[in-house]
Structure formats: structure tokens, C-alpha cells
CSV table of C-alpha atoms and ligand atoms in Angstrom, one decimal:
chain,number,residue,atom,x,y,z
K,1,UNK,CA,-2.4,15.8,10.2
K,2,UNK,CA,-3.0,12.3,11.6
K,3,UNK,CA,-1.1,9.4,10.1
K,4,UNK,CA,-2.5,6.0,11.1
K,5,UNK,CA,-0.4,3.0,9.9
K,6,UNK,CA,-1.9,-0.3,9.9
K,7,UNK,CA,-0.5,-3.8,9.3
K,8,UNK,CA,-3.6,-5.1,7.9
K,9,UNK,CA,-7.4,-4.1,7.4
K,10,UNK,CA,-10.1,-5.0,4.9
K,11,UNK,CA,-10.0,-1.6,3.1
K,12,UNK,CA,-8.5,1.7,4.3
K,13,UNK,CA,-11.5,3.4,3.0
K,14,UNK,CA,-13.7,1.3,5.1
K,15,UNK,CA,-11.5,1.7,8.1
K,16,UNK,CA,-11.4,5.6,7.7
K,17,UNK,CA,-15.1,5.7,7.2
K,18,UNK,CA,-15.7,3.9,10.4
K,19,UNK,CA,-13.1,5.9,12.4
K,20,UNK,CA,-14.6,9.2,11.5
K,21,UNK,CA,-17.8,8.0,13.1
K,22,UNK,CA,-15.9,7.2,16.3
K,23,UNK,CA,-13.7,10.1,16.7
K,24,UNK,CA,-12.8,13.6,15.4
K,25,UNK,CA,-10.1,13.5,12.8
K,26,UNK,CA,-8.1,16.4,11.2
K,27,UNK,CA,-8.4,17.4,7.7
K,28,UNK,CA,-6.0,15.3,5.5
K,29,UNK,CA,-5.8,12.4,8.1
K,30,UNK,CA,-4.3,9.4,6.5
K,31,UNK,CA,-4.8,5.6,7.0
K,32,UNK,CA,-2.2,3.5,5.3
K,33,UNK,CA,-2.0,-0.4,5.3
K,34,UNK,CA,0.6,-2.8,4.4
K,35,UNK,CA,-2.1,-5.2,3.5
K,36,UNK,CA,-5.8,-5.1,2.5
K,37,UNK,CA,-7.8,-8.1,2.8
K,38,UNK,CA,-10.7,-6.7,0.7
K,39,UNK,CA,-9.4,-3.8,-1.1
K,40,UNK,CA,-12.1,-2.1,-3.2
K,41,UNK,CA,-12.1,-0.6,-6.7
K,42,UNK,CA,-14.3,1.4,-9.0
K,43,UNK,CA,-17.7,0.0,-10.1
K,44,UNK,CA,-17.7,-2.6,-7.3
K,45,UNK,CA,-14.4,-4.2,-8.4
K,46,UNK,CA,-11.8,-5.4,-6.2
K,47,UNK,CA,-8.3,-3.9,-5.8
K,48,UNK,CA,-5.8,-6.6,-5.4
K,49,UNK,CA,-2.3,-5.6,-4.0
K,50,UNK,CA,0.4,-7.9,-2.9
K,51,UNK,CA,1.2,-7.6,0.8
K,52,UNK,CA,3.8,-5.0,1.9
K,53,UNK,CA,4.7,-4.2,-1.8
K,54,UNK,CA,2.4,-1.3,-2.7
K,55,UNK,CA,0.9,1.8,-1.3
K,56,UNK,CA,-2.8,1.7,-0.2
K,57,UNK,CA,-4.1,4.3,1.7
K,58,UNK,CA,-7.0,6.7,2.4
K,59,UNK,CA,-7.2,10.4,3.0
K,60,UNK,CA,-9.8,12.3,4.8
K,61,UNK,CA,-10.9,15.6,3.2
K,62,UNK,CA,-13.2,18.0,5.1
K,63,UNK,CA,-14.2,21.5,4.4
K,64,UNK,CA,-14.8,20.9,0.7
K,65,UNK,CA,-16.5,23.8,-1.0
K,66,UNK,CA,-17.7,21.8,-3.9
K,67,UNK,CA,-21.5,21.2,-4.5
K,68,UNK,CA,-22.5,17.5,-4.9
K,69,UNK,CA,-23.2,17.8,-8.7
K,70,UNK,CA,-19.6,19.0,-9.3
K,71,UNK,CA,-18.0,16.3,-7.4
K,72,UNK,CA,-16.0,15.2,-10.4
K,73,UNK,CA,-13.8,18.0,-9.5
K,74,UNK,CA,-12.4,15.8,-6.7
K,75,UNK,CA,-11.3,13.3,-9.4
K,76,UNK,CA,-9.5,16.1,-11.1
K,77,UNK,CA,-7.7,17.3,-7.9
K,78,UNK,CA,-6.6,13.8,-6.9
K,79,UNK,CA,-5.6,12.6,-10.3
K,80,UNK,CA,-3.4,15.6,-10.8
K,81,UNK,CA,-1.8,15.3,-7.4
K,82,UNK,CA,-0.7,11.7,-8.2
K,83,UNK,CA,0.5,12.5,-11.6
K,84,UNK,CA,2.4,15.6,-10.6
K,85,UNK,CA,4.0,13.6,-7.7
K,86,UNK,CA,5.0,10.8,-10.2
K,87,UNK,CA,6.4,13.4,-12.5
K,88,UNK,CA,8.7,14.5,-9.7
K,89,UNK,CA,10.0,10.9,-9.7
K,90,UNK,CA,10.6,11.1,-13.4
K,91,UNK,CA,7.9,8.2,-14.2
K,92,UNK,CA,7.6,8.3,-17.8
K,93,UNK,CA,4.6,8.8,-20.2
K,94,UNK,CA,2.0,9.6,-17.6
K,95,UNK,CA,-1.6,9.9,-18.5
K,96,UNK,CA,-5.0,9.9,-16.9
K,97,UNK,CA,-7.4,7.4,-18.3
K,98,UNK,CA,-10.9,8.9,-17.8
K,99,UNK,CA,-12.2,9.2,-15.0
K,100,UNK,CA,-9.2,8.6,-12.9
K,101,UNK,CA,-6.8,5.7,-13.8
K,102,UNK,CA,-3.2,6.7,-13.8
K,103,UNK,CA,-1.2,5.2,-16.5
K,104,UNK,CA,2.4,5.2,-17.3
K,105,UNK,CA,3.1,4.2,-20.9
K,106,UNK,CA,-0.4,2.7,-21.4
K,107,UNK,CA,-0.2,0.5,-18.2
K,108,UNK,CA,-2.2,1.2,-15.1
K,109,UNK,CA,-0.1,2.0,-12.2
K,110,UNK,CA,-2.6,3.7,-9.7
K,111,UNK,CA,-6.3,3.7,-9.0
K,112,UNK,CA,-8.5,6.1,-7.1
K,113,UNK,CA,-11.8,5.5,-5.3
K,114,UNK,CA,-13.3,8.6,-3.9
K,115,UNK,CA,-16.4,8.2,-1.4
K,116,UNK,CA,-18.3,11.1,-0.5
K,117,UNK,CA,-20.7,11.9,2.4
K,118,UNK,CA,-23.3,14.3,0.9
K,119,UNK,CA,-25.6,16.4,3.1
K,120,UNK,CA,-27.9,19.0,1.8
K,121,UNK,CA,-26.3,18.9,-1.7
K,122,UNK,CA,-22.9,19.6,-0.2
K,123,UNK,CA,-20.0,17.3,0.3
K,124,UNK,CA,-19.6,17.1,4.0
K,125,UNK,CA,-16.4,15.1,3.6
K,126,UNK,CA,-14.6,12.8,1.2
K,127,UNK,CA,-12.6,9.7,1.7
K,128,UNK,CA,-10.1,9.6,-1.0
K,129,UNK,CA,-8.7,6.0,-1.5
K,130,UNK,CA,-5.5,5.6,-3.5
K,131,UNK,CA,-3.8,2.3,-4.5
K,132,UNK,CA,-0.3,2.8,-6.3
K,133,UNK,CA,1.6,-0.1,-7.5
K,134,UNK,CA,5.2,0.4,-6.2
K,135,UNK,CA,7.1,-2.9,-5.7
K,136,UNK,CA,4.9,-5.6,-7.0
K,137,UNK,CA,6.3,-7.0,-10.3
K,138,UNK,CA,3.7,-9.6,-11.3
K,139,UNK,CA,0.1,-9.0,-12.1
K,140,UNK,CA,-1.4,-12.2,-12.9
K,141,UNK,CA,-3.8,-12.1,-15.8
K,142,UNK,CA,-3.6,-8.2,-16.0
K,143,UNK,CA,-1.6,-7.4,-19.1
K,144,UNK,CA,-2.2,-3.6,-18.9
K,145,UNK,CA,-1.3,-3.3,-15.2
K,146,UNK,CA,2.3,-2.3,-13.9
K,147,UNK,CA,4.3,-0.7,-11.1
K,148,UNK,CA,7.0,1.7,-10.5
K,149,UNK,CA,9.5,-1.1,-10.0
K,150,UNK,CA,8.8,-2.5,-13.4
K,151,UNK,CA,9.1,1.0,-14.9
K,152,UNK,CA,11.9,2.6,-13.0
K,153,UNK,CA,15.7,1.5,-12.8
K,154,UNK,CA,15.9,2.8,-9.1
K,155,UNK,CA,13.7,1.8,-6.2
K,156,UNK,CA,11.2,4.4,-5.1
K,157,UNK,CA,10.6,4.8,-1.3
K,158,UNK,CA,7.0,4.2,-0.4
K,159,UNK,CA,7.1,6.6,2.7
K,160,UNK,CA,8.5,9.4,0.6
K,161,UNK,CA,6.0,8.9,-2.1
K,162,UNK,CA,3.0,8.9,0.4
K,163,UNK,CA,4.3,12.2,2.0
K,164,UNK,CA,4.7,13.8,-1.5
K,165,UNK,CA,1.3,12.8,-2.6
K,166,UNK,CA,-0.3,14.2,0.6
K,167,UNK,CA,1.6,17.4,-0.1
K,168,UNK,CA,0.4,17.7,-3.5
K,169,UNK,CA,-3.2,17.0,-2.5
K,170,UNK,CA,-2.8,20.0,0.0
K,171,UNK,CA,-1.5,22.1,-2.7
K,172,UNK,CA,-4.1,21.3,-5.2
K,173,UNK,CA,-7.0,21.9,-2.7
K,174,UNK,CA,-5.5,25.3,-1.8
K,175,UNK,CA,-5.1,26.2,-5.5
K,176,UNK,CA,-8.7,25.3,-6.2
K,177,UNK,CA,-10.0,27.4,-3.2
K,178,UNK,CA,-7.9,30.4,-4.3
K,179,UNK,CA,-8.3,30.2,-8.0
K,180,UNK,CA,-11.4,28.0,-8.9
K,181,UNK,CA,-11.6,25.1,-11.2
K,182,UNK,CA,-11.1,26.4,-14.6
K,183,UNK,CA,-7.4,26.0,-15.1
K,184,UNK,CA,-7.7,22.5,-13.4
K,185,UNK,CA,-9.9,21.3,-16.0
K,186,UNK,CA,-7.5,22.2,-18.7
K,187,UNK,CA,-4.6,20.7,-16.7
K,188,UNK,CA,-6.5,17.5,-16.3
K,189,UNK,CA,-7.4,17.4,-20.0
K,190,UNK,CA,-3.7,17.9,-20.9
K,191,UNK,CA,-3.1,14.4,-19.5
K,192,UNK,CA,-6.3,12.9,-20.7
K,193,UNK,CA,-5.4,9.5,-22.3
K,194,UNK,CA,-6.3,9.2,-26.0
K,195,UNK,CA,-7.6,12.9,-26.1
K,196,UNK,CA,-7.9,14.0,-29.9
K,197,UNK,CA,-7.0,10.4,-31.1
K,198,UNK,CA,-9.8,8.2,-32.9
K,199,UNK,CA,-10.5,5.4,-30.3
K,200,UNK,CA,-12.7,2.3,-29.9
K,201,UNK,CA,-15.3,2.0,-27.1
K,202,UNK,CA,-17.7,-0.8,-26.0
K,203,UNK,CA,-21.1,0.4,-25.0
K,204,UNK,CA,-22.9,-0.9,-22.0
K,205,UNK,CA,-25.0,-3.0,-24.3
K,206,UNK,CA,-21.9,-4.5,-25.9
K,207,UNK,CA,-21.6,-2.6,-29.1
K,208,UNK,CA,-18.3,-1.5,-30.5
K,209,UNK,CA,-18.0,2.1,-31.8
K,210,UNK,CA,-15.4,4.5,-32.7
K,211,UNK,CA,-15.1,8.2,-31.6
K,212,UNK,CA,-12.6,10.9,-30.5
K,213,UNK,CA,-12.3,11.9,-27.0
K,214,UNK,CA,-12.4,15.7,-26.9
K,215,UNK,CA,-12.5,16.4,-23.2
K,216,UNK,CA,-14.6,16.1,-19.9
K,217,UNK,CA,-17.7,18.1,-19.0
K,218,UNK,CA,-18.0,19.8,-15.7
K,219,UNK,CA,-20.2,17.2,-14.5
K,220,UNK,CA,-17.4,14.7,-15.3
K,221,UNK,CA,-18.9,13.2,-18.4
K,222,UNK,CA,-16.7,12.0,-21.3
K,223,UNK,CA,-17.2,14.1,-24.3
K,224,UNK,CA,-16.7,12.1,-27.4
K,225,UNK,CA,-17.0,13.2,-31.1
K,226,UNK,CA,-18.8,10.6,-33.1
K,227,UNK,CA,-19.0,10.5,-36.9
K,228,UNK,CA,-22.0,12.9,-37.1
K,229,UNK,CA,-22.6,14.3,-33.6
K,230,UNK,CA,-21.0,14.8,-30.3
K,231,UNK,CA,-22.0,12.8,-27.1
K,232,UNK,CA,-21.4,12.9,-23.5
K,233,UNK,CA,-21.0,9.7,-21.7
K,234,UNK,CA,-21.1,8.7,-18.1
K,235,UNK,CA,-19.1,5.9,-16.5
K,236,UNK,CA,-21.7,3.2,-16.8
K,237,UNK,CA,-22.2,3.9,-20.5
K,238,UNK,CA,-18.8,3.0,-22.2
K,239,UNK,CA,-15.5,1.5,-21.8
K,240,UNK,CA,-12.4,2.5,-23.7
K,241,UNK,CA,-10.7,-0.4,-25.5
K,242,UNK,CA,-6.8,0.2,-25.6
B,301,BTN,C1,-9.8,1.6,-9.1
B,301,BTN,O1,-10.6,0.6,-9.3
B,301,BTN,O2,-9.0,1.9,-9.9
B,301,BTN,C2,-9.8,2.2,-7.6
B,301,BTN,C3,-8.9,1.5,-6.7
B,301,BTN,C4,-8.6,2.2,-5.5
B,301,BTN,C5,-7.9,1.4,-4.5
B,301,BTN,C6,-7.6,2.0,-3.2
B,301,BTN,S1,-6.5,1.1,-2.3
B,301,BTN,C7,-6.8,2.2,-0.8
B,301,BTN,C8,-8.3,2.4,-0.9
B,301,BTN,N1,-8.9,1.3,-0.1
B,301,BTN,C9,-9.7,0.5,-0.9
B,301,BTN,O3,-10.4,-0.6,-0.5
B,301,BTN,N2,-9.7,1.1,-2.1
B,301,BTN,C10,-8.8,2.2,-2.2
């Protein structure tokens, strides 16, 4: 495994994407940066992280035997790797907010941005970008965001965290290749935020509605039980209010 440590870059996902065009990289190669000047989040958002405080890194995953229409499985593998690592550090009340926000006690502490190169309906490789708030204590204007430092009495070592997350990623990819995805879906759902609880959502056309999250489909849609029917939603169609 190659570990590339950078002082600063625009985005570790961008850096790794470019690097793989220029040279051959091992499976699970990692690019980690102390500072990102243009960190990217889901749905075209930005990922802001104070310099030197947090973990911002990207992992290259090759040889993925997942067909393109099941790429949600990658979200499952990565989310579980982070949650299980954090459990090992005794981080309390961990949950996965669909599709892949990692929460501790209802506050987002980690976000994931996976970018796949797809060829002939197969994932050629994936760039797995992970932001984990470790030592930043203030998140201006973001009331539902927090960090390990705000949650834990003792400091957590960033390098140790990074190594443990990579180890868990390796373990989960191996588990998947040996046992398939069935148990992974149920493990993911066991951490699903607000599962089986009445919740309020806002639709893409700004309507509020209530429903109960029952799980996630194999294609990664959120399965919501409404008053008279069940419906599957994709990411663009709804937002959970909490
Ligand atoms: C989210 O919106 O929740 C996803 C955030 C992903 C942030 C990480 S930080 C490392 C990698 N590089 C990026 O530009 N984004 C991801």
C-alpha cells in the first residue's frame, strides 16, 4: 500500500484521480492532506475542514467485483468500516444517516464521497474520499456537525485512526468477496439513522411529509413507509429533517 502525505491540495479525491492517470498505484493506496483548499462533498457541496485539525483522505480501490448498478454496496462497505473503527475508539451513539453520513449522537462527524470509474458496466476503480472531524471544535453555522474532540474526553491520534480505517476497509472488502453482500446490508441497516421511527422529510419540490424509514434497497434507495403505501426514494428526491 502506498501512503502519500500532502501538506495541502485542492481535494485528495482530485489529487488521487489525477495521480492514477500518471502512474500505477497499488490497491488501497492512500492520499492524505493536512489541508484541502477545495474539499468536495456530496451533491456538489463543499467539505470545509480547518487546516491540520481533521482527517481528509482518499483511498484507491481497484479490482472491485461489483457491477455498476450495485455501486451502493461501496457506500455500505465504507460506512461500516468507519463506524466499526469509531466503535473501537468508544465513540458513543454511532449511526449512519442514509446514504453515508456518519453521526455520533445525532451530529455528523464524518462524510464520504465515492467516485467511480465505470467501464463496460463494471467499476474499474473507486476513489473513496473520507472526511472525519477529529480536532476541530467550532463549526460556524453548522449546528448538527461535531468532532471527536467535542465528544471524547481523551484525544484521538489521527494517524492511528487512519491506519485503523484502512485496515477495516481491507477487512470489509475481503468479507464481501468471500461472503457476498447479504449480511452487509443487514449490518448497515442496523446502524441506519431513524430506522423504524416516524420521521419528517422534505421533498425535492419543497413539500414536507412524514414516513417511517424501513431500510435501503439493493440499488441504494431509501425505503419509506408512508401512510397508505411504501415508496423508494433516491438521493435527489428527499431530505430527512432531524
Ligand atoms: C459529504 O458531503 O458528506 C462528503 C464529504 C467528503 C469529504 C472528503 S475529504 C477527503 C475527500 N476529498 C474531498 O474533496 N472530499 C472527500
